[in-house]
Coordinates of C-alpha atoms in Angstrom, one line a residue:
X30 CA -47.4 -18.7 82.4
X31 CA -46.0 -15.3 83.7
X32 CA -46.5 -12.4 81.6
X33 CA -43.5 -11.3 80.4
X34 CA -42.0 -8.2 81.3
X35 CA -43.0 -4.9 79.4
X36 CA -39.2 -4.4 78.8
X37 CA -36.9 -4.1 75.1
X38 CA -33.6 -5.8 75.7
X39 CA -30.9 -4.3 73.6
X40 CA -27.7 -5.4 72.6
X41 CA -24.5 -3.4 72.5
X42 CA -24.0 -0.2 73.9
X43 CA -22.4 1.8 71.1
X44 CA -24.1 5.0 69.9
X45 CA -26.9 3.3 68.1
X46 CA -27.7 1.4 71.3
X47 CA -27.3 4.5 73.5
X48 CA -29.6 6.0 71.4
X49 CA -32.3 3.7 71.3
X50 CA -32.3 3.4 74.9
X51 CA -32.8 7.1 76.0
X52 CA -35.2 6.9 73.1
X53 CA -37.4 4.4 74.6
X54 CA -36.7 5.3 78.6
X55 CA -37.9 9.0 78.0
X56 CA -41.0 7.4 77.1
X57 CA -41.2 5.6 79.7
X58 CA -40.7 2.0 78.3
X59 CA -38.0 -0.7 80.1
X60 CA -35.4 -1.1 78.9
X61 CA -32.1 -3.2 79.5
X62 CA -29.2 -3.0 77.5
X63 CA -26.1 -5.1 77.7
X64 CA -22.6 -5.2 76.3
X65 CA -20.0 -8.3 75.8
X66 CA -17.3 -6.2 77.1
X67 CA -16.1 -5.9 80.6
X68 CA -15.2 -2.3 80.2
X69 CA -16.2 0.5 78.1
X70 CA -14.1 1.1 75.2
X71 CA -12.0 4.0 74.8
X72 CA -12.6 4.2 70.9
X73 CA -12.8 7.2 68.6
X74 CA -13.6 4.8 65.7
X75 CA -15.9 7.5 64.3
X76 CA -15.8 10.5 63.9
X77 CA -18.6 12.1 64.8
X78 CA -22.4 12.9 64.3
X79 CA -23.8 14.7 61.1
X80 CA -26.2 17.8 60.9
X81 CA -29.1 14.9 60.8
X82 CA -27.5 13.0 63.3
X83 CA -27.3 16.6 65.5
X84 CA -30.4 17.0 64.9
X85 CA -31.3 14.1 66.6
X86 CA -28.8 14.7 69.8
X87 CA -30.8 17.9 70.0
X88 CA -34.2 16.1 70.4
X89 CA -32.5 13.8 72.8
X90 CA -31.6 16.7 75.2
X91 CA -27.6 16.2 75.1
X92 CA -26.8 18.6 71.9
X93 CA -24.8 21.4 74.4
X94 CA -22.7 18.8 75.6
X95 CA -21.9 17.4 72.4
X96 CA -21.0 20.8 70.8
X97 CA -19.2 21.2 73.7
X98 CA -16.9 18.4 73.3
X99 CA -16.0 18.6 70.0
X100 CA -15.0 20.7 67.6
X101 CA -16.1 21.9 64.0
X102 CA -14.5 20.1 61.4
X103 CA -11.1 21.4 60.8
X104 CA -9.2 22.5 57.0
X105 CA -7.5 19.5 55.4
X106 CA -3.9 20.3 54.4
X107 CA -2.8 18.3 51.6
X108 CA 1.1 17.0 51.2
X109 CA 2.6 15.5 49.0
X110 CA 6.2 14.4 49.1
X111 CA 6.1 15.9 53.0
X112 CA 5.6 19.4 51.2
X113 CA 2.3 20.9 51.6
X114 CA 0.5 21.3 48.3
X115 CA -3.0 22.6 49.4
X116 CA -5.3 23.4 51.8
X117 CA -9.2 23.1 51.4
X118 CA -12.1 23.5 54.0
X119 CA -14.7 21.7 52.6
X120 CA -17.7 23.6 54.8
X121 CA -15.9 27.4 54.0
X122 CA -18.7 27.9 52.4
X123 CA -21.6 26.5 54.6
X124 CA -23.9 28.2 57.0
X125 CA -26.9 27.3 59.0
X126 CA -30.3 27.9 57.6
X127 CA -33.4 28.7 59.4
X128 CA -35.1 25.5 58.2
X129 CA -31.9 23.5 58.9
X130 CA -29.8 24.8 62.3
X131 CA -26.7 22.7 61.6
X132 CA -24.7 23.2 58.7
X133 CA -21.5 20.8 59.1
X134 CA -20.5 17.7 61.2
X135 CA -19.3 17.5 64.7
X136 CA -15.6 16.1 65.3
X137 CA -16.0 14.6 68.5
X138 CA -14.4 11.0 69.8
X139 CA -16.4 7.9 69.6
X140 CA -15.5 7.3 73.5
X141 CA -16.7 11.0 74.6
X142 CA -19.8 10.7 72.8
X143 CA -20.8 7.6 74.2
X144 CA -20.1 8.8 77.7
X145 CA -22.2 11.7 77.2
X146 CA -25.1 9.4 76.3
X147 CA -24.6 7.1 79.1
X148 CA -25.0 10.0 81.3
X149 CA -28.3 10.9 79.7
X150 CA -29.3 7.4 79.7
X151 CA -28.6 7.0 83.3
X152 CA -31.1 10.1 84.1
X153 CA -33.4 7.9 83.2
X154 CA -32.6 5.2 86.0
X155 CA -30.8 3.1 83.2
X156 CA -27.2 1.8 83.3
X157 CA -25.2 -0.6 80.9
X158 CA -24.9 -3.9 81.8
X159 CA -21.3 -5.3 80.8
X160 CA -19.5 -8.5 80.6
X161 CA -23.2 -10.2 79.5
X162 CA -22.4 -11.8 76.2
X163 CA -25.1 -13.0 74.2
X164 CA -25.1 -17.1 73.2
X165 CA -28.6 -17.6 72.4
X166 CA -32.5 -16.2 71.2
X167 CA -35.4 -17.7 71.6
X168 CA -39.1 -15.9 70.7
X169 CA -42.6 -16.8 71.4
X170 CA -45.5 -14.7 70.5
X171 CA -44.9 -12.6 73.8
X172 CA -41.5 -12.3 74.5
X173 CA -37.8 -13.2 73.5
X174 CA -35.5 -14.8 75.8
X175 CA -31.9 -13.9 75.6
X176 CA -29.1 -16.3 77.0
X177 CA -25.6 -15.2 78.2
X178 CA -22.9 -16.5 79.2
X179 CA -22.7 -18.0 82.5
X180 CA -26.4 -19.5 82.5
X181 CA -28.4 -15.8 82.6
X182 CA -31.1 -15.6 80.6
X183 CA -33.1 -12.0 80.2
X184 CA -36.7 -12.2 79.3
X185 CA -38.0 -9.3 76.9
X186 CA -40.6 -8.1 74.8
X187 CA -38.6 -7.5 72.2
X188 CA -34.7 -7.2 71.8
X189 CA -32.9 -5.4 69.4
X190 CA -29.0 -6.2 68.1
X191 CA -27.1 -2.9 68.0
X192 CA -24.1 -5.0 68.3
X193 CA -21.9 -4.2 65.5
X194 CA -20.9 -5.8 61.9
X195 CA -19.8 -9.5 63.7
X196 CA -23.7 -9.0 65.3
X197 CA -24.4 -12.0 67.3
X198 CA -27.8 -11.3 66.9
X199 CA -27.7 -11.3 63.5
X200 CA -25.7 -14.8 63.2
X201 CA -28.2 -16.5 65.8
X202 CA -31.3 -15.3 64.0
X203 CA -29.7 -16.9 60.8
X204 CA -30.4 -13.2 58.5
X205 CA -28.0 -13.2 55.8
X206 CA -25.5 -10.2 55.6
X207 CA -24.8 -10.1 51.7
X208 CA -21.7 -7.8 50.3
X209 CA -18.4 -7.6 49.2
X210 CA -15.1 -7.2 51.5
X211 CA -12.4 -5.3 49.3
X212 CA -9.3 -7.1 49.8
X213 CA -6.9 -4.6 48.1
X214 CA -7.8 -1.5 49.7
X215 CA -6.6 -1.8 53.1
X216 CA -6.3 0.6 56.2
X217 CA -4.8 0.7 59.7
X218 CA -6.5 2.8 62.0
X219 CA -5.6 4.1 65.8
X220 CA -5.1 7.0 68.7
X221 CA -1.8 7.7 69.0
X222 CA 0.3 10.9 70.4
X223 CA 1.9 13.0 68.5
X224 CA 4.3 15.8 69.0
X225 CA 4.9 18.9 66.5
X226 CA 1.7 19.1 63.8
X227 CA -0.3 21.8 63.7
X228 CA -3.9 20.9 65.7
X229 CA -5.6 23.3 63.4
X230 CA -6.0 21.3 60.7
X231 CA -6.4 17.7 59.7
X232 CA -3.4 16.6 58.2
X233 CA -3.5 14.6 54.8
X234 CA 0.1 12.7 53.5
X235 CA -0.4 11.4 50.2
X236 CA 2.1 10.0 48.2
X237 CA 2.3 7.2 45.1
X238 CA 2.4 4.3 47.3
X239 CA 0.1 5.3 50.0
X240 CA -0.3 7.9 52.5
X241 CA -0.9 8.5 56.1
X242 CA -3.8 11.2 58.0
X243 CA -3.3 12.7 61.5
X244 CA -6.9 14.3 62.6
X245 CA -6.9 16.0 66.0
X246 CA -8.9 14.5 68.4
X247 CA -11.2 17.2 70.2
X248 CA -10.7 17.2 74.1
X249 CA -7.3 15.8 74.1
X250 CA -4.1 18.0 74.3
X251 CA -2.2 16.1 71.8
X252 CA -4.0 13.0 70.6
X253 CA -4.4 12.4 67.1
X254 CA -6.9 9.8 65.1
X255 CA -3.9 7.9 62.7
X256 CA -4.7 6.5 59.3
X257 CA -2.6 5.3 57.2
X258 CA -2.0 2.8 54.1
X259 CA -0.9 -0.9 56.1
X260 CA 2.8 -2.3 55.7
X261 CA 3.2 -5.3 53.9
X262 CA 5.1 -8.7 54.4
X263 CA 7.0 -10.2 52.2
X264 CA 4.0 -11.3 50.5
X265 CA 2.6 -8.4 49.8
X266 CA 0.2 -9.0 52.9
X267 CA -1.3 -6.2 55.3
X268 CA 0.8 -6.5 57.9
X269 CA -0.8 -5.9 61.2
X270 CA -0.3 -2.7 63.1
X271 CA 2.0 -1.6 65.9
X272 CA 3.7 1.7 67.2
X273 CA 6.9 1.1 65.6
X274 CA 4.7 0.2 62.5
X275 CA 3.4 3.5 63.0
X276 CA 6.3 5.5 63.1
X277 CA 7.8 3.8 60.6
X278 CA 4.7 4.8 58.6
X279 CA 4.5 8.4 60.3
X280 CA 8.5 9.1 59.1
X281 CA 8.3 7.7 55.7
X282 CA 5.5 9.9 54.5
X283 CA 5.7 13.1 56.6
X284 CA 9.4 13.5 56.6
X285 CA 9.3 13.6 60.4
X286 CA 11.0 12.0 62.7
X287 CA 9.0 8.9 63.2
X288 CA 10.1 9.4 67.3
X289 CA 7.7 12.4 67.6
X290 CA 4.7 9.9 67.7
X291 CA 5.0 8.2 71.2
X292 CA 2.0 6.2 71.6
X293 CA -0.4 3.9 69.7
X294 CA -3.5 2.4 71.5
X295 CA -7.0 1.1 69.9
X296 CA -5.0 -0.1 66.9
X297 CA -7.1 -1.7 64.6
X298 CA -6.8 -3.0 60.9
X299 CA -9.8 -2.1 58.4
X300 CA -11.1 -3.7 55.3
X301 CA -13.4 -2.0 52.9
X302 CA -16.4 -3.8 53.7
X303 CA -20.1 -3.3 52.0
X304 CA -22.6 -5.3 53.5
X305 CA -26.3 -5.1 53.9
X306 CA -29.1 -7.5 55.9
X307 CA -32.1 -8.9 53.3
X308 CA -34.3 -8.4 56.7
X309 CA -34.7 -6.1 59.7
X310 CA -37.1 -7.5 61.2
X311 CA -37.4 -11.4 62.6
X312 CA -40.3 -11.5 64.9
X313 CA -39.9 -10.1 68.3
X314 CA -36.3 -9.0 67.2
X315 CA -34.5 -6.5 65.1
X316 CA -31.5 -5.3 63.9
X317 CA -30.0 -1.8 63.7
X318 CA -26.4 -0.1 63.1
X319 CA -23.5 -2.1 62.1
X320 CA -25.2 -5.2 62.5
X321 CA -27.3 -4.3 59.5
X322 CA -25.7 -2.3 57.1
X323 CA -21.4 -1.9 57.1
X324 CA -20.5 1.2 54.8
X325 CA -16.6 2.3 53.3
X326 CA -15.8 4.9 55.6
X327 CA -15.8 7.5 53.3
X328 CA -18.6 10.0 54.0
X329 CA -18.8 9.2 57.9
X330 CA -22.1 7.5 57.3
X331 CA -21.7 4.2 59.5
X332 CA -22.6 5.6 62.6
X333 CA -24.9 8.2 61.7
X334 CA -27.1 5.5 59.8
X335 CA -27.0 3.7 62.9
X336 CA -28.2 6.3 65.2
X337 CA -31.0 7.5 62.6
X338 CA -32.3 3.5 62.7
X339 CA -32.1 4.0 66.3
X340 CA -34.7 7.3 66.1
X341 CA -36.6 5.7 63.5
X342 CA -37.7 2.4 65.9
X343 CA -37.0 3.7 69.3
X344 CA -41.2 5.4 69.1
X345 CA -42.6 2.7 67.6
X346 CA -41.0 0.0 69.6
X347 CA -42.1 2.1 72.7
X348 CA -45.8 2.2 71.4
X349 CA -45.5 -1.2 70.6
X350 CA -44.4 -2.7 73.6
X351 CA -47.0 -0.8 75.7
X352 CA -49.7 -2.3 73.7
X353 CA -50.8 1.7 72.2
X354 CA -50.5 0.9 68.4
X355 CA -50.3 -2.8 66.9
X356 CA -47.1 -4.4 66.5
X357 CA -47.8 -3.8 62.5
X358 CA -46.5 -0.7 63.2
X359 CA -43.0 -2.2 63.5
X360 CA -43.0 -3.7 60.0
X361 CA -42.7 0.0 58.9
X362 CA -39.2 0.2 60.3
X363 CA -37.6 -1.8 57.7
X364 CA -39.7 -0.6 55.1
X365 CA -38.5 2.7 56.0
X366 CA -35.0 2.1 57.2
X367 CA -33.6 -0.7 54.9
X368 CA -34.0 1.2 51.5
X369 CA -32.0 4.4 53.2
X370 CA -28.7 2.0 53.6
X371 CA -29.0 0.4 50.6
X372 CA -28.9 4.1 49.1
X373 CA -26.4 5.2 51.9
X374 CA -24.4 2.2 50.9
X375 CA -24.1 3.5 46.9
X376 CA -23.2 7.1 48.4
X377 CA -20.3 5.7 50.4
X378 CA -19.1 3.5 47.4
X379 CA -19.4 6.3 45.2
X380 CA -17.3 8.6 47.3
X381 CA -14.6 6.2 48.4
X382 CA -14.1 5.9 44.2
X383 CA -14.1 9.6 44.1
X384 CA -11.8 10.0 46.8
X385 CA -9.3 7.2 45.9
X386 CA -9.1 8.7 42.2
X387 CA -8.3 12.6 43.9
X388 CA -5.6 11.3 46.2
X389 CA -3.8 9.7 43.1
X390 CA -3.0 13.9 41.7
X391 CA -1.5 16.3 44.3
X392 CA -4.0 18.1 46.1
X393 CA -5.9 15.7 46.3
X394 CA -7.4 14.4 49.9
X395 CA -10.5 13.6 51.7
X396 CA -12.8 16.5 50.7
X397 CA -13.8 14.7 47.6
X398 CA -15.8 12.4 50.1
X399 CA -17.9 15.4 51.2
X400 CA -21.2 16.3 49.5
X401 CA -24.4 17.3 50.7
X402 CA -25.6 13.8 50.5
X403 CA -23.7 12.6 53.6
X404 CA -25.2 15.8 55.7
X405 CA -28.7 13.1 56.0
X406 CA -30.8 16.0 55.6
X407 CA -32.2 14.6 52.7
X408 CA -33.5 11.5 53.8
X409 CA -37.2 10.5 53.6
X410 CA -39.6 8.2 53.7
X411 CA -42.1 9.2 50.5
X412 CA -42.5 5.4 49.8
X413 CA -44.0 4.2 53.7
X414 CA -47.3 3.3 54.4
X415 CA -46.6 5.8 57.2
X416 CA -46.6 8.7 54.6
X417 CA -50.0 8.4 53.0
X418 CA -50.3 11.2 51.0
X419 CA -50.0 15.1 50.9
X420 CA -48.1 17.7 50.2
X421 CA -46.9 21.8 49.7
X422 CA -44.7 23.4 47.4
X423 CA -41.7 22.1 49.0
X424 CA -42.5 18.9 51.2
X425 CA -44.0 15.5 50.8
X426 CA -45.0 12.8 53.4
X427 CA -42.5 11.4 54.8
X428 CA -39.9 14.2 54.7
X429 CA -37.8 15.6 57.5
X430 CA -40.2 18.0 59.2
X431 CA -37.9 21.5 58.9
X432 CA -37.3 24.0 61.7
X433 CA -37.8 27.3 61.5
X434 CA -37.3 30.4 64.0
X435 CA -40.4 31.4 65.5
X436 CA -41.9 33.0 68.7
X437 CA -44.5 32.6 71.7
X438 CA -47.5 34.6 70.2
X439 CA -48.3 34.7 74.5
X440 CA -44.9 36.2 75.5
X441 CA -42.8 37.1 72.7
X442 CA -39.8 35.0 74.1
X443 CA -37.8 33.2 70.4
X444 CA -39.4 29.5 70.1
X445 CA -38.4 27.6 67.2
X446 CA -40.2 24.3 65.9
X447 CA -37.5 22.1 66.9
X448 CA -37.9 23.5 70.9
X449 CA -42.1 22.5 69.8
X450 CA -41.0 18.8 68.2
X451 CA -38.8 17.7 71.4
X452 CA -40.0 14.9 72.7
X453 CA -41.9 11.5 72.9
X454 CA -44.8 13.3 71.2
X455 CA -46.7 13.5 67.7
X456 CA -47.0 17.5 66.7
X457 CA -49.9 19.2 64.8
X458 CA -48.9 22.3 62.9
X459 CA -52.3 24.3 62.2
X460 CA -51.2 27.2 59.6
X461 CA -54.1 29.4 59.0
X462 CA -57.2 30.1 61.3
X463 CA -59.0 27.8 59.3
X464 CA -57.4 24.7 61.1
X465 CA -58.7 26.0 64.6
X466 CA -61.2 23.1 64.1
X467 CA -58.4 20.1 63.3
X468 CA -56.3 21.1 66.2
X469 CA -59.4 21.6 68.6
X470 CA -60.4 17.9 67.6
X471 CA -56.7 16.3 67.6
X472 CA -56.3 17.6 70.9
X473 CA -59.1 16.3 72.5
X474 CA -59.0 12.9 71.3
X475 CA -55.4 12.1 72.2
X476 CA -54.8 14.0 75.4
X477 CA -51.1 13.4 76.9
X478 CA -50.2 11.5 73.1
X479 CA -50.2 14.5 71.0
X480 CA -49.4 18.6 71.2
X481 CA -51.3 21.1 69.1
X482 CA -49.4 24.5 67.9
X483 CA -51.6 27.0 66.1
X484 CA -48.7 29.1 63.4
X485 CA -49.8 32.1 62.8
X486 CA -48.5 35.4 61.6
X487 CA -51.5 37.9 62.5
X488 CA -51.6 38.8 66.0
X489 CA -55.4 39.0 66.0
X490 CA -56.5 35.7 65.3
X491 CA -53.8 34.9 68.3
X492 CA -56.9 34.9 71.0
X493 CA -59.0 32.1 68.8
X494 CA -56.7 30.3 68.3
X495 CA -55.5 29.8 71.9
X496 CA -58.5 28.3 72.3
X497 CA -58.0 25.2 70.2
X498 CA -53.9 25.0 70.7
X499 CA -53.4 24.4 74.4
X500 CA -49.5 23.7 73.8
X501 CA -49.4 27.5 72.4
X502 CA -49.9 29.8 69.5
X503 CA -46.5 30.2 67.1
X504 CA -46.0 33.2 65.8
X505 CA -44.5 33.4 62.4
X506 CA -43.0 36.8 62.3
X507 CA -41.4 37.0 58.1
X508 CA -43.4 33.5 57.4
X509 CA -40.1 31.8 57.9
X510 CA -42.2 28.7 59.2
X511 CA -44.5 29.2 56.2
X512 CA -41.2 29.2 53.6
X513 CA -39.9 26.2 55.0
X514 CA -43.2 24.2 55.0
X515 CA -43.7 25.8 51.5
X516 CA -47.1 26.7 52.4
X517 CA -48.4 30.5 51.1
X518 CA -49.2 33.3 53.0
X519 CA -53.3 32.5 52.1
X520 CA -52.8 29.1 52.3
X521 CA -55.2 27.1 55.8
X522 CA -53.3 23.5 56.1
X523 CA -52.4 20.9 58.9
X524 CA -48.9 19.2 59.0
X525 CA -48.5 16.4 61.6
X526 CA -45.1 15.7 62.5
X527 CA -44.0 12.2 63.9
X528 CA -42.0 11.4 66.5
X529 CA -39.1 11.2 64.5
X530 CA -39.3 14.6 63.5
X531 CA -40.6 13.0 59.8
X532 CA -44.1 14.5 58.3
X533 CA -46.5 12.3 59.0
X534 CA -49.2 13.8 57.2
X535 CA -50.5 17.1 55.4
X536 CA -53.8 17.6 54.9
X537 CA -56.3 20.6 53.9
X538 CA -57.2 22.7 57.2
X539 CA -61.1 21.1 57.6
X540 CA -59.5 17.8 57.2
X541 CA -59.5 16.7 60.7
X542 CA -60.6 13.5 60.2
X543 CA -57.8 12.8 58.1
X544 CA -55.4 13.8 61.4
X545 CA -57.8 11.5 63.1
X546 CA -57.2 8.5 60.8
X547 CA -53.7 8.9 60.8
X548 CA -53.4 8.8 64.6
X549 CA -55.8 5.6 64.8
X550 CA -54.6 3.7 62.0
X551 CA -51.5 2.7 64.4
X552 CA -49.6 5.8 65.1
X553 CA -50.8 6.4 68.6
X554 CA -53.9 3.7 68.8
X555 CA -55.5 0.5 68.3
X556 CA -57.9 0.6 65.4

């Protein structure tokens, strides 16, 4: 039999596929990735990436564009009776942090986001395949074979579903998808045009019996994301949406001519849906996004938990499917993923209640859903077998690995940690003099797998430790990178950071065989 192809098939292009895919072609792993639909959608479904999220955009080389494109979140003016009662801005009060660059979300549309990633993604020699819709899987112990419509089949290594919350992948490999759909609360959802608001602010109409939300959409000169509580039938059904149901909608609570809004495409109805897959993992295959996990959309979580899966696997697929760490490795994406949506799923109930109970007093409106919890700067992984131990004053295992500004001890130009991280690569953070050893060792052993940055804040151990850290000597000019590690100014200590930007490991500075455990046990190697 033919050896199947060294290639991950993935399944739906959205921004959690997207993301996988750059993720594994900049490391130089095939990839294919397909799509049911015949054309790309035009969608601003979401509404943008969060600080994490940007964080990861960043890494992924397409950060100026996305800032670019979008817009900081805008104050929320509050109505009520279609007279303005308040106006909040939730992030007034935030600002970025050396350890933590991005301080807010990005408002950008769903559409324009995704095209910015296909055009990273095709950099890479990669390009969406549509109209191949997935009918059948099939898995050996080498490969998965996927069936579309029409006869094709693809042959993989592995294959991924990225395919939404109706996941075909999920259905065919039979995982259950356990949750609650909340009939009463209701939403219809769509881009329309409008003429006359204010595009400085997102608007917020709340009255007794329902209310209706008009965000700008960035990039556009007068399109507007449209929310609003659903009509009803004489039943007391949703009824489905339209543009005269719109305006109808748009008049009633703004006390505007409902003529002003002219257009109403991507019209969609939404259901309050909390649903979360007992397994990530079957086989050869996995799941990621919308087809595990569906959240209220109260926080913006949905997409952002789908593209920090997509970061999570997208290192140790590519290790995996080049035969450079055993597929155990990939057990530890579930273990690591699958507990963070069943948490993200009890913040996003938690601040849908909030959020309904403020809208039912004047004043009230979607800022209650905001809290630093939905800013996915908190997320870690202490409980993986990927964070063995370790820790400072301030971080754990299996933390997000801070930034922090630095600068290049050889040429004084401003480097921060995040410019060091970038990339397909694990990073060793030697504080001290004392890890001149570690790094000199981790180096060596993993050529090409690993880079080595010496941190130091004294110019005259700058020259030794050149020596050991071929990828450059960090200079820690105020012990910013220090503070943010939480290790002290007399303090010798090694922090490896995964690919992920997580903390793998911290370890005393003479430790290196601990680094060198770490890397072997299935990180980089074989044991």
């Amino acid at each position: 039999m033919p050896k199947p192809p060294n290639t991950v098939l993935i399944v739906g292009s959205g921004p959690t596929g997207l993301t996988l895919a750059i993720d594994l072609a900049r490391r130089g792993t095939g990839v294919r990735i397909i799509d049911k639909s015949r054309r790309f959608p035009r969608s601003s479904r979401a509404k943008g990436p969060n600080p994490r999220s940007l964080e990861v955009l960043e890494d992924l080389g397409v950060i100026d564009q996305v800032l670019a494109a979008g817009s900081a979140p805008l104050p929320m003016r509050k109505y009520r009776a279609g007279e303005v009662i308040a106006e909040t801005d939730p992030y007034a009060a935030a600002r970025p942090t050396p350890d933590a660059p991005y301080d807010r979300p990005w408002l950008i549309a769903q559409w324009r986001l995704e095209e910015i990633l296909r055009a990273r993604l095709a950099e890479y020699g990669v390009r969406v395949e549509l109209g191949a819709e997935l009918v059948g899987l099939a898995q050996d112990d080498d490969s998965v074979t996927a069936s579309l419509t029409g006869g094709r089949e693809i042959a993989a290594r592995y294959a991924v579903g990225c395919d939404g919350g109706h996941s075909a992948v999920r259905k065919l490999l039979g995982v259950p998808f356990e949750g609650s759909t909340d009939e009463e609360q209701a939403m219809v959802c769509g881009d329309v045009e409008v003429a006359g608001p204010d595009r400085g602010v997102w608007h917020q109409w709340f009255d007794e019996d329902g209310g209706v939300m008009l965000c700008p959409i960035p990039g556009t000169p007068s399109g507007w994301w449209f929310q609003g509580s659903p009509e009803t039938d004489a039943a007391g059904r949703p009824a489905p949406p339209s543009l005269a149901g719109f305006q109808r909608l748009f008049a009633k609570h703004t006390r505007l001519p409902g003529e002003l809004l002219t257009q109403a495409t991507l019209l969609s109805s939404y259901r309050f849906n909390e649903r979360l897959a007992d397994r990530y993992r079957v086989g050869r295959m996995f799941l990621a996004g919308d087809a595990a996990h569906v959240h209220s959309i109260a926080g913006g979580l949905g997409m952002n938990t789908g593209i920090q899966d997509a970061y999570n696997l997208g290192w140790k697929l590519a290790r995996a499917a080049t035969g450079q760490a055993p597929p155990e490795l990939l057990d530890s994406y579930e273990e690591e993923r699958l507990p963070i949506a069943a948490r993200t799923l009890d913040i996003s109930a938690e601040r849908l209640r909030a959020t309904l109970e403020a809208i039912k007093e004047p004043g009230g409106g979607l800022d209650s859903a905001v809290t630093p919890q939905t800013y996915g700067l908190g997320d870690g992984y202490h409980w993986s077998s990927l964070a063995p131990g370790g820790s400072t004053a301030r971080l754990r295992a299996g933390d997000r690995a801070p930034d922090a500004p630095c600068a290049d001890a050889a040429t004084g130009a401003p480097r921060r940690l995040f410019e060091a991280f970038a990339g397909p690569h694990f990073t060793l953070l030697g504080f001290g003099p004392g890890t001149v050893q570690a790094l000199r060792a981790a180096t060596s052993a993993h050529v090409g797998e690993l880079r080595a940055y010496a941190v130091t804040e004294v110019d005259g151990v700058v020259a030794e430790a050149n020596g050991a850290a071929p990828h450059g000597v960090l200079a820690d000019h105020g012990g910013r990178a220090r503070s943010a590690y939480g290790i002290g100014p007399d303090e010798d200590v090694l922090v490896l950071v995964r690919p992920d930007n997580h903390v793998g490991l911290i370890a005393p500075a003479g430790d290196h065989r601990a680094v060198a455990a770490y890397l072997k046990g299935g990180a980089l190697e074989r044991a």
